[in-house]
Amino acid sequence: MSREEEGKLMYGMLFSIKSFVTKISPLDPKDGFLNYKTSKYTLHCLETPSGIKFVMNTDNQAQGIRELLKKIYSDIYVKYVIRNPLCGIGEPIISELFKNKLDVFIKQAPLTAARAS
Amino acid sequence: MSRQTSRLDAKKVNSELLTLTYGALVSQMLKEIDNPDDVNKQLERIGYNMGVRLIEDFLARTGSNRCMEMRETADKIQQAFRLYINMQPTVTSWSSSGDEFSLVWDQCPLSEWVEMPNNGLKYCALIPGAIRGALQMVQLDVQCWFIQDQLKGDPVTELRIKYIKRLEDAVPAGED
């Protein structure tokens, strides 16, 4: 499956889950849809008020992924994509800088550090 | 030996530098574009494009949640003014239905030392553009316009903001 196709499928799934969650919620949803869990993996989703979705698949033991995604948003995405005039809004991110910073960030995250030790 | 500039906070720009840069930009645009209305439009567009990016920075910095009401939105806009251009506008003149309000200020770093030509130029058109762009990204469609302008002899500058509608996120065309 190509990356583009995978993206479309992911988008479609999240879109459906989100509208389902919004419809069955008795209150006004504050943070929206957060995560789901299967027997094999957990999918975490962070949607900013501006509609950008950050999605991460982890194993079922991972903790604190929401905070991690928030940090990716504020420390990596805003810093290296939004403030980068070469990155168009609503276009695929092709910045090498962003890729590298994200890679370093994830490798340093407590999540992977705990696993390695 | 460190350079003189390294003592300054790298994330902030001197407000006079901003004032003069903006002034130079506007006067250059006036020279290159004949019609002042087109200059207003271009300034609004620049503001819009800034707003579209600025909102992400704002959300990341403040960790704001979605606003449920226009009054909350007004507070956030006020907060953004303080954060980005160190201005303290007041929120007043709510319409009875609560969907329209004014931001009033008597001092703005953009409009210092400005001598206005008498041709219908909206010198600060950048600001309503930025507000419109930023709010559009959080699915709020608004209209912004100036009611009073200090640069045109009014005692204060008053910017009116009106809520139009909520934009729903839709499935991209042709993907269903």
PDB file of C-alpha atoms in Angstrom:
ATOM      1  CA  MET A   1       0.000   0.000   0.000  1.00  0.00           C
ATOM      2  CA  SER A   2       1.377   3.381  -0.906  1.00  0.00           C
ATOM      3  CA  ARG A   3       1.893   6.026   1.718  1.00  0.00           C
ATOM      4  CA  GLU A   4      -0.678   8.270   0.166  1.00  0.00           C
ATOM      5  CA  GLU A   5      -3.291   5.545   0.253  1.00  0.00           C
ATOM      6  CA  GLU A   6      -2.495   4.732   3.840  1.00  0.00           C
ATOM      7  CA  GLY A   7      -2.924   8.392   4.684  1.00  0.00           C
ATOM      8  CA  LYS A   8      -6.319   8.485   3.036  1.00  0.00           C
ATOM      9  CA  LEU A   9      -7.467   5.408   4.902  1.00  0.00           C
ATOM     10  CA  MET A  10      -6.217   6.790   8.199  1.00  0.00           C
ATOM     11  CA  TYR A  11      -7.940  10.086   7.533  1.00  0.00           C
ATOM     12  CA  GLY A  12     -11.188   8.358   6.683  1.00  0.00           C
ATOM     13  CA  MET A  13     -11.088   6.236   9.796  1.00  0.00           C
ATOM     14  CA  LEU A  14     -10.293   9.134  12.104  1.00  0.00           C
ATOM     15  CA  PHE A  15     -12.947  11.263  10.460  1.00  0.00           C
ATOM     16  CA  SER A  16     -15.594   8.579  11.055  1.00  0.00           C
ATOM     17  CA  ILE A  17     -14.502   7.896  14.619  1.00  0.00           C
ATOM     18  CA  LYS A  18     -14.483  11.581  15.376  1.00  0.00           C
ATOM     19  CA  SER A  19     -17.953  12.218  14.053  1.00  0.00           C
ATOM     20  CA  PHE A  20     -19.232   9.123  15.866  1.00  0.00           C
ATOM     21  CA  VAL A  21     -17.649  10.212  19.151  1.00  0.00           C
ATOM     22  CA  THR A  22     -19.019  13.732  18.782  1.00  0.00           C
ATOM     23  CA  LYS A  23     -22.511  12.412  18.110  1.00  0.00           C
ATOM     24  CA  ILE A  24     -22.758  10.003  21.049  1.00  0.00           C
ATOM     25  CA  SER A  25     -21.138  12.343  23.555  1.00  0.00           C
ATOM     26  CA  PRO A  26     -23.703  13.766  25.992  1.00  0.00           C
ATOM     27  CA  LEU A  27     -21.572  16.867  26.573  1.00  0.00           C
ATOM     28  CA  ASP A  28     -19.815  19.204  24.208  1.00  0.00           C
ATOM     29  CA  PRO A  29     -16.622  17.324  23.440  1.00  0.00           C
ATOM     30  CA  LYS A  30     -13.628  19.172  24.832  1.00  0.00           C
ATOM     31  CA  ASP A  31     -10.610  17.288  23.633  1.00  0.00           C
ATOM     32  CA  GLY A  32     -12.421  15.118  21.135  1.00  0.00           C
ATOM     33  CA  PHE A  33     -11.265  11.625  20.363  1.00  0.00           C
ATOM     34  CA  LEU A  34      -8.142  10.587  22.290  1.00  0.00           C
ATOM     35  CA  ASN A  35      -7.172   6.988  21.595  1.00  0.00           C
ATOM     36  CA  TYR A  36      -8.340   3.447  21.000  1.00  0.00           C
ATOM     37  CA  LYS A  37      -6.843   0.133  21.915  1.00  0.00           C
ATOM     38  CA  THR A  38      -6.816  -3.216  20.197  1.00  0.00           C
ATOM     39  CA  SER A  39      -5.218  -6.397  21.478  1.00  0.00           C
ATOM     40  CA  LYS A  40      -2.090  -5.587  19.460  1.00  0.00           C
ATOM     41  CA  TYR A  41      -1.574  -1.843  19.564  1.00  0.00           C
ATOM     42  CA  THR A  42      -2.897   1.512  20.731  1.00  0.00           C
ATOM     43  CA  LEU A  43      -3.580   4.456  18.493  1.00  0.00           C
ATOM     44  CA  HIS A  44      -3.209   7.884  20.055  1.00  0.00           C
ATOM     45  CA  CYS A  45      -4.599  10.958  18.411  1.00  0.00           C
ATOM     46  CA  LEU A  46      -4.171  14.619  19.249  1.00  0.00           C
ATOM     47  CA  GLU A  47      -6.261  17.107  17.377  1.00  0.00           C
ATOM     48  CA  THR A  48      -5.446  20.767  17.826  1.00  0.00           C
ATOM     49  CA  PRO A  49      -8.246  23.356  17.761  1.00  0.00           C
ATOM     50  CA  SER A  50      -6.907  24.312  14.338  1.00  0.00           C
ATOM     51  CA  GLY A  51      -7.737  20.829  13.089  1.00  0.00           C
ATOM     52  CA  ILE A  52      -4.252  19.364  12.763  1.00  0.00           C
ATOM     53  CA  LYS A  53      -4.130  15.733  13.795  1.00  0.00           C
ATOM     54  CA  PHE A  54      -1.116  14.034  15.288  1.00  0.00           C
ATOM     55  CA  VAL A  55      -1.375  10.270  15.318  1.00  0.00           C
ATOM     56  CA  MET A  56       0.959   7.754  16.906  1.00  0.00           C
ATOM     57  CA  ASN A  57       0.675   4.017  17.118  1.00  0.00           C
ATOM     58  CA  THR A  58       2.309   2.397  20.109  1.00  0.00           C
ATOM     59  CA  ASP A  59       2.189  -0.900  21.959  1.00  0.00           C
ATOM     60  CA  ASN A  60      -0.347  -1.220  24.740  1.00  0.00           C
ATOM     61  CA  GLN A  61       2.043  -0.381  27.565  1.00  0.00           C
ATOM     62  CA  ALA A  62       3.051   3.094  26.439  1.00  0.00           C
ATOM     63  CA  GLN A  63       2.138   5.941  28.794  1.00  0.00           C
ATOM     64  CA  GLY A  64       1.954   9.698  28.471  1.00  0.00           C
ATOM     65  CA  ILE A  65       1.695   9.733  24.694  1.00  0.00           C
ATOM     66  CA  ARG A  66      -0.733  12.629  24.692  1.00  0.00           C
ATOM     67  CA  GLU A  67       1.820  14.865  26.401  1.00  0.00           C
ATOM     68  CA  LEU A  68       4.429  13.634  23.964  1.00  0.00           C
ATOM     69  CA  LEU A  69       2.223  14.546  21.003  1.00  0.00           C
ATOM     70  CA  LYS A  70       1.571  17.963  22.517  1.00  0.00           C
ATOM     71  CA  LYS A  71       5.281  18.511  22.788  1.00  0.00           C
ATOM     72  CA  ILE A  72       5.776  17.447  19.197  1.00  0.00           C
ATOM     73  CA  TYR A  73       3.158  19.990  18.226  1.00  0.00           C
ATOM     74  CA  SER A  74       4.579  22.922  20.166  1.00  0.00           C
ATOM     75  CA  ASP A  75       8.301  22.172  20.035  1.00  0.00           C
ATOM     76  CA  ILE A  76       8.737  20.546  16.660  1.00  0.00           C
ATOM     77  CA  TYR A  77       5.797  21.290  14.383  1.00  0.00           C
ATOM     78  CA  VAL A  78       5.299  24.941  15.264  1.00  0.00           C
ATOM     79  CA  LYS A  79       9.022  25.595  15.439  1.00  0.00           C
ATOM     80  CA  TYR A  80      10.172  23.905  12.269  1.00  0.00           C
ATOM     81  CA  VAL A  81       7.112  23.909  10.014  1.00  0.00           C
ATOM     82  CA  ILE A  82       4.930  26.867  10.918  1.00  0.00           C
ATOM     83  CA  ARG A  83       7.878  29.221  11.352  1.00  0.00           C
ATOM     84  CA  ASN A  84       9.530  27.921   8.219  1.00  0.00           C
ATOM     85  CA  PRO A  85       8.441  30.056   5.277  1.00  0.00           C
ATOM     86  CA  LEU A  86       9.402  27.280   2.861  1.00  0.00           C
ATOM     87  CA  CYS A  87       6.807  24.935   4.283  1.00  0.00           C
ATOM     88  CA  GLY A  88       3.406  25.677   2.803  1.00  0.00           C
ATOM     89  CA  ILE A  89       0.348  25.338   5.014  1.00  0.00           C
ATOM     90  CA  GLY A  90      -1.746  22.348   4.034  1.00  0.00           C
ATOM     91  CA  GLU A  91       0.993  20.811   1.933  1.00  0.00           C
ATOM     92  CA  PRO A  92       2.945  17.652   2.732  1.00  0.00           C
ATOM     93  CA  ILE A  93       5.952  18.425   4.926  1.00  0.00           C
ATOM     94  CA  ILE A  94       9.141  17.704   3.035  1.00  0.00           C
ATOM     95  CA  SER A  95      11.543  19.590   5.285  1.00  0.00           C
ATOM     96  CA  GLU A  96      14.647  17.571   6.180  1.00  0.00           C
ATOM     97  CA  LEU A  97      15.164  19.739   9.242  1.00  0.00           C
ATOM     98  CA  PHE A  98      11.746  18.812  10.559  1.00  0.00           C
ATOM     99  CA  LYS A  99      12.421  15.141   9.916  1.00  0.00           C
ATOM    100  CA  ASN A 100      15.733  15.212  11.741  1.00  0.00           C
ATOM    101  CA  LYS A 101      14.445  17.172  14.710  1.00  0.00           C
ATOM    102  CA  LEU A 102      11.478  14.865  15.049  1.00  0.00           C
ATOM    103  CA  ASP A 103      13.738  11.842  14.866  1.00  0.00           C
ATOM    104  CA  VAL A 104      16.029  13.181  17.580  1.00  0.00           C
ATOM    105  CA  PHE A 105      13.043  14.135  19.720  1.00  0.00           C
ATOM    106  CA  ILE A 106      11.437  10.707  19.529  1.00  0.00           C
ATOM    107  CA  LYS A 107      14.703   8.941  20.259  1.00  0.00           C
ATOM    108  CA  GLN A 108      15.194  11.084  23.344  1.00  0.00           C
ATOM    109  CA  ALA A 109      11.637  10.700  24.555  1.00  0.00           C
ATOM    110  CA  PRO A 110      11.291   8.943  27.930  1.00  0.00           C
ATOM    111  CA  LEU A 111       9.189   6.315  26.231  1.00  0.00           C
ATOM    112  CA  THR A 112      12.003   4.839  24.181  1.00  0.00           C
ATOM    113  CA  ALA A 113      14.642   5.534  26.815  1.00  0.00           C
ATOM    114  CA  ALA A 114      12.868   3.325  29.323  1.00  0.00           C
ATOM    115  CA  ARG A 115      12.599   0.548  26.779  1.00  0.00           C
ATOM    116  CA  ALA A 116      16.267   0.614  25.886  1.00  0.00           C
ATOM    117  CA  SER A 117      17.550   0.323  29.449  1.00  0.00           C
TER     118      SER A 117
ATOM    119  CA  MET B   1      34.023  38.816  23.130  1.00  0.00           C
ATOM    120  CA  SER B   2      30.380  38.417  22.437  1.00  0.00           C
ATOM    121  CA  ARG B   3      28.588  40.666  20.078  1.00  0.00           C
ATOM    122  CA  GLN B   4      26.402  43.412  21.464  1.00  0.00           C
ATOM    123  CA  THR B   5      23.212  41.962  20.038  1.00  0.00           C
ATOM    124  CA  SER B   6      23.569  38.648  21.801  1.00  0.00           C
ATOM    125  CA  ARG B   7      22.468  40.263  25.054  1.00  0.00           C
ATOM    126  CA  LEU B   8      19.033  40.945  23.664  1.00  0.00           C
ATOM    127  CA  ASP B   9      16.306  38.358  23.754  1.00  0.00           C
ATOM    128  CA  ALA B  10      16.562  36.761  20.342  1.00  0.00           C
ATOM    129  CA  LYS B  11      12.865  35.976  20.272  1.00  0.00           C
ATOM    130  CA  LYS B  12      11.768  39.588  20.513  1.00  0.00           C
ATOM    131  CA  VAL B  13      12.171  42.461  18.119  1.00  0.00           C
ATOM    132  CA  ASN B  14      12.500  46.063  19.103  1.00  0.00           C
ATOM    133  CA  SER B  15       9.107  47.689  18.617  1.00  0.00           C
ATOM    134  CA  GLU B  16      10.601  50.677  16.818  1.00  0.00           C
ATOM    135  CA  LEU B  17      12.172  48.363  14.300  1.00  0.00           C
ATOM    136  CA  LEU B  18       8.771  46.832  13.681  1.00  0.00           C
ATOM    137  CA  THR B  19       7.124  50.244  13.376  1.00  0.00           C
ATOM    138  CA  LEU B  20       9.654  51.488  10.854  1.00  0.00           C
ATOM    139  CA  THR B  21       9.751  48.272   8.847  1.00  0.00           C
ATOM    140  CA  TYR B  22       5.999  48.218   8.589  1.00  0.00           C
ATOM    141  CA  GLY B  23       5.953  51.890   7.635  1.00  0.00           C
ATOM    142  CA  ALA B  24       8.522  51.281   4.918  1.00  0.00           C
ATOM    143  CA  LEU B  25       6.497  48.361   3.596  1.00  0.00           C
ATOM    144  CA  VAL B  26       3.283  50.353   3.422  1.00  0.00           C
ATOM    145  CA  SER B  27       4.852  53.391   1.799  1.00  0.00           C
ATOM    146  CA  GLN B  28       6.603  51.215  -0.779  1.00  0.00           C
ATOM    147  CA  MET B  29       3.316  49.521  -1.584  1.00  0.00           C
ATOM    148  CA  LEU B  30       1.668  52.899  -2.028  1.00  0.00           C
ATOM    149  CA  LYS B  31       4.348  53.804  -4.527  1.00  0.00           C
ATOM    150  CA  GLU B  32       4.047  50.609  -6.510  1.00  0.00           C
ATOM    151  CA  ILE B  33       0.287  50.167  -6.465  1.00  0.00           C
ATOM    152  CA  ASP B  34      -1.743  53.052  -7.810  1.00  0.00           C
ATOM    153  CA  ASN B  35      -5.046  52.356  -6.167  1.00  0.00           C
ATOM    154  CA  PRO B  36      -5.099  52.717  -2.329  1.00  0.00           C
ATOM    155  CA  ASP B  37      -7.967  50.233  -2.169  1.00  0.00           C
ATOM    156  CA  ASP B  38      -5.683  47.624  -3.680  1.00  0.00           C
ATOM    157  CA  VAL B  39      -3.055  48.456  -1.077  1.00  0.00           C
ATOM    158  CA  ASN B  40      -5.659  47.840   1.634  1.00  0.00           C
ATOM    159  CA  LYS B  41      -6.491  44.515   0.049  1.00  0.00           C
ATOM    160  CA  GLN B  42      -2.853  43.480  -0.161  1.00  0.00           C
ATOM    161  CA  LEU B  43      -2.213  44.455   3.457  1.00  0.00           C
ATOM    162  CA  GLU B  44      -5.245  42.483   4.502  1.00  0.00           C
ATOM    163  CA  ARG B  45      -3.907  39.507   2.560  1.00  0.00           C
ATOM    164  CA  ILE B  46      -0.497  39.752   4.203  1.00  0.00           C
ATOM    165  CA  GLY B  47      -2.235  39.845   7.564  1.00  0.00           C
ATOM    166  CA  TYR B  48      -4.361  36.866   6.642  1.00  0.00           C
ATOM    167  CA  ASN B  49      -1.338  34.792   5.721  1.00  0.00           C
ATOM    168  CA  MET B  50       0.321  35.778   8.974  1.00  0.00           C
ATOM    169  CA  GLY B  51      -2.761  34.889  10.975  1.00  0.00           C
ATOM    170  CA  VAL B  52      -2.953  31.445   9.440  1.00  0.00           C
ATOM    171  CA  ARG B  53       0.473  30.640  10.880  1.00  0.00           C
ATOM    172  CA  LEU B  54       0.263  32.735  13.990  1.00  0.00           C
ATOM    173  CA  ILE B  55      -2.687  30.765  15.319  1.00  0.00           C
ATOM    174  CA  GLU B  56      -0.584  27.603  15.578  1.00  0.00           C
ATOM    175  CA  ASP B  57       2.046  29.434  17.566  1.00  0.00           C
ATOM    176  CA  PHE B  58      -0.643  30.905  19.786  1.00  0.00           C
ATOM    177  CA  LEU B  59      -2.290  27.541  20.425  1.00  0.00           C
ATOM    178  CA  ALA B  60       1.030  25.886  21.163  1.00  0.00           C
ATOM    179  CA  ARG B  61       2.095  28.628  23.547  1.00  0.00           C
ATOM    180  CA  THR B  62      -1.112  29.038  25.471  1.00  0.00           C
ATOM    181  CA  GLY B  63      -2.482  25.500  25.213  1.00  0.00           C
ATOM    182  CA  SER B  64      -5.926  26.990  24.637  1.00  0.00           C
ATOM    183  CA  ASN B  65      -8.914  24.818  24.124  1.00  0.00           C
ATOM    184  CA  ARG B  66     -11.725  25.408  21.714  1.00  0.00           C
ATOM    185  CA  CYS B  67     -13.871  28.411  22.580  1.00  0.00           C
ATOM    186  CA  MET B  68     -17.537  27.721  23.197  1.00  0.00           C
ATOM    187  CA  GLU B  69     -18.626  31.324  22.953  1.00  0.00           C
ATOM    188  CA  MET B  70     -17.629  34.553  21.257  1.00  0.00           C
ATOM    189  CA  ARG B  71     -16.783  36.120  24.633  1.00  0.00           C
ATOM    190  CA  GLU B  72     -14.078  33.533  25.165  1.00  0.00           C
ATOM    191  CA  THR B  73     -12.806  34.190  21.685  1.00  0.00           C
ATOM    192  CA  ALA B  74     -12.644  37.904  22.424  1.00  0.00           C
ATOM    193  CA  ASP B  75     -10.544  37.189  25.514  1.00  0.00           C
ATOM    194  CA  LYS B  76      -8.165  35.090  23.454  1.00  0.00           C
ATOM    195  CA  ILE B  77      -7.813  37.781  20.818  1.00  0.00           C
ATOM    196  CA  GLN B  78      -7.041  40.272  23.539  1.00  0.00           C
ATOM    197  CA  GLN B  79      -4.459  37.902  24.954  1.00  0.00           C
ATOM    198  CA  ALA B  80      -2.887  37.491  21.522  1.00  0.00           C
ATOM    199  CA  PHE B  81      -2.555  41.240  21.106  1.00  0.00           C
ATOM    200  CA  ARG B  82      -0.689  41.387  24.392  1.00  0.00           C
ATOM    201  CA  LEU B  83       1.489  38.448  23.485  1.00  0.00           C
ATOM    202  CA  TYR B  84       2.513  39.466  19.994  1.00  0.00           C
ATOM    203  CA  ILE B  85       2.550  43.240  19.798  1.00  0.00           C
ATOM    204  CA  ASN B  86       2.401  44.219  23.446  1.00  0.00           C
ATOM    205  CA  MET B  87      -0.880  46.068  23.098  1.00  0.00           C
ATOM    206  CA  GLN B  88      -3.789  46.290  25.485  1.00  0.00           C
ATOM    207  CA  PRO B  89      -6.992  46.672  23.520  1.00  0.00           C
ATOM    208  CA  THR B  90     -10.270  46.742  25.444  1.00  0.00           C
ATOM    209  CA  VAL B  91     -13.200  44.601  24.430  1.00  0.00           C
ATOM    210  CA  THR B  92     -16.427  46.595  24.408  1.00  0.00           C
ATOM    211  CA  SER B  93     -19.690  47.345  22.623  1.00  0.00           C
ATOM    212  CA  TRP B  94     -21.117  43.857  22.513  1.00  0.00           C
ATOM    213  CA  SER B  95     -24.172  43.526  20.360  1.00  0.00           C
ATOM    214  CA  SER B  96     -27.242  42.209  22.203  1.00  0.00           C
ATOM    215  CA  SER B  97     -27.007  38.834  20.495  1.00  0.00           C
ATOM    216  CA  GLY B  98     -23.386  38.460  21.588  1.00  0.00           C
ATOM    217  CA  ASP B  99     -21.965  37.846  18.143  1.00  0.00           C
ATOM    218  CA  GLU B 100     -20.371  41.193  17.490  1.00  0.00           C
ATOM    219  CA  PHE B 101     -17.898  43.244  19.495  1.00  0.00           C
ATOM    220  CA  SER B 102     -15.326  45.989  19.265  1.00  0.00           C
ATOM    221  CA  LEU B 103     -11.679  46.092  20.136  1.00  0.00           C
ATOM    222  CA  VAL B 104     -10.635  49.584  21.120  1.00  0.00           C
ATOM    223  CA  TRP B 105      -7.108  50.853  21.579  1.00  0.00           C
ATOM    224  CA  ASP B 106      -5.448  54.227  21.720  1.00  0.00           C
ATOM    225  CA  GLN B 107      -1.897  53.164  21.141  1.00  0.00           C
ATOM    226  CA  CYS B 108      -0.541  50.778  18.594  1.00  0.00           C
ATOM    227  CA  PRO B 109       3.104  50.051  17.810  1.00  0.00           C
ATOM    228  CA  LEU B 110       2.257  49.840  14.109  1.00  0.00           C
ATOM    229  CA  SER B 111       0.832  53.313  13.777  1.00  0.00           C
ATOM    230  CA  GLU B 112       3.377  55.489  15.559  1.00  0.00           C
ATOM    231  CA  TRP B 113       4.984  58.382  13.686  1.00  0.00           C
ATOM    232  CA  VAL B 114       2.627  57.964  10.781  1.00  0.00           C
ATOM    233  CA  GLU B 115       1.564  60.776   8.517  1.00  0.00           C
ATOM    234  CA  MET B 116      -1.483  59.688   6.604  1.00  0.00           C
ATOM    235  CA  PRO B 117      -2.048  60.511   2.968  1.00  0.00           C
ATOM    236  CA  ASN B 118      -5.625  61.514   2.355  1.00  0.00           C
ATOM    237  CA  ASN B 119      -6.598  58.707  -0.003  1.00  0.00           C
ATOM    238  CA  GLY B 120      -8.617  56.118   1.884  1.00  0.00           C
ATOM    239  CA  LEU B 121      -5.649  54.035   2.937  1.00  0.00           C
ATOM    240  CA  LYS B 122      -6.321  51.732   5.878  1.00  0.00           C
ATOM    241  CA  TYR B 123      -2.879  51.792   7.399  1.00  0.00           C
ATOM    242  CA  CYS B 124      -3.439  48.996   9.906  1.00  0.00           C
ATOM    243  CA  ALA B 125      -5.346  46.674   7.551  1.00  0.00           C
ATOM    244  CA  LEU B 126      -2.840  44.004   8.519  1.00  0.00           C
ATOM    245  CA  ILE B 127      -4.485  43.530  11.906  1.00  0.00           C
ATOM    246  CA  PRO B 128      -8.023  42.628  10.807  1.00  0.00           C
ATOM    247  CA  GLY B 129      -6.457  40.349   8.200  1.00  0.00           C
ATOM    248  CA  ALA B 130      -4.461  38.503  10.845  1.00  0.00           C
ATOM    249  CA  ILE B 131      -7.522  38.107  13.057  1.00  0.00           C
ATOM    250  CA  ARG B 132      -9.581  36.782  10.187  1.00  0.00           C
ATOM    251  CA  GLY B 133      -6.862  34.316   9.149  1.00  0.00           C
ATOM    252  CA  ALA B 134      -6.265  33.067  12.659  1.00  0.00           C
ATOM    253  CA  LEU B 135      -9.933  32.568  13.440  1.00  0.00           C
ATOM    254  CA  GLN B 136     -10.540  30.841  10.145  1.00  0.00           C
ATOM    255  CA  MET B 137      -8.067  28.159  11.156  1.00  0.00           C
ATOM    256  CA  VAL B 138     -10.112  27.439  14.270  1.00  0.00           C
ATOM    257  CA  GLN B 139     -13.257  27.148  12.130  1.00  0.00           C
ATOM    258  CA  LEU B 140     -14.642  30.595  12.857  1.00  0.00           C
ATOM    259  CA  ASP B 141     -15.678  32.770   9.978  1.00  0.00           C
ATOM    260  CA  VAL B 142     -15.627  36.414  11.016  1.00  0.00           C
ATOM    261  CA  GLN B 143     -15.725  39.842   9.471  1.00  0.00           C
ATOM    262  CA  CYS B 144     -13.445  42.623  10.724  1.00  0.00           C
ATOM    263  CA  TRP B 145     -13.513  46.280   9.865  1.00  0.00           C
ATOM    264  CA  PHE B 146     -12.422  49.604  11.294  1.00  0.00           C
ATOM    265  CA  ILE B 147     -15.073  51.928  12.683  1.00  0.00           C
ATOM    266  CA  GLN B 148     -12.729  54.574  14.022  1.00  0.00           C
ATOM    267  CA  ASP B 149      -9.104  55.199  13.228  1.00  0.00           C
ATOM    268  CA  GLN B 150      -6.789  57.433  15.210  1.00  0.00           C
ATOM    269  CA  LEU B 151      -4.784  58.060  12.089  1.00  0.00           C
ATOM    270  CA  LYS B 152      -7.855  59.635  10.532  1.00  0.00           C
ATOM    271  CA  GLY B 153      -8.438  61.961  13.472  1.00  0.00           C
ATOM    272  CA  ASP B 154     -10.663  59.825  15.688  1.00  0.00           C
ATOM    273  CA  PRO B 155      -9.869  59.777  19.431  1.00  0.00           C
ATOM    274  CA  VAL B 156      -9.341  56.011  19.480  1.00  0.00           C
ATOM    275  CA  THR B 157      -9.016  53.176  17.011  1.00  0.00           C
ATOM    276  CA  GLU B 158     -11.984  50.838  17.017  1.00  0.00           C
ATOM    277  CA  LEU B 159     -12.033  47.513  15.231  1.00  0.00           C
ATOM    278  CA  ARG B 160     -15.361  45.754  14.907  1.00  0.00           C
ATOM    279  CA  ILE B 161     -15.466  41.968  14.739  1.00  0.00           C
ATOM    280  CA  LYS B 162     -18.563  40.110  13.680  1.00  0.00           C
ATOM    281  CA  TYR B 163     -19.164  36.388  13.848  1.00  0.00           C
ATOM    282  CA  ILE B 164     -20.544  34.997  10.596  1.00  0.00           C
ATOM    283  CA  LYS B 165     -20.635  31.253  10.895  1.00  0.00           C
ATOM    284  CA  ARG B 166     -18.849  28.162  12.024  1.00  0.00           C
ATOM    285  CA  LEU B 167     -16.954  26.313   9.367  1.00  0.00           C
ATOM    286  CA  GLU B 168     -17.472  22.571   9.604  1.00  0.00           C
ATOM    287  CA  ASP B 169     -14.623  20.298   8.697  1.00  0.00           C
ATOM    288  CA  ALA B 170     -15.654  18.482   5.598  1.00  0.00           C
ATOM    289  CA  VAL B 171     -14.366  15.469   3.748  1.00  0.00           C
ATOM    290  CA  PRO B 172     -12.073  16.668   0.969  1.00  0.00           C
ATOM    291  CA  ALA B 173     -13.859  16.661  -2.361  1.00  0.00           C
ATOM    292  CA  GLY B 174     -13.751  13.433  -4.302  1.00  0.00           C
ATOM    293  CA  GLU B 175     -12.581  11.297  -1.376  1.00  0.00           C
ATOM    294  CA  ASP B 176     -15.832   9.730  -0.224  1.00  0.00           C
TER     295      ASP B 176
END
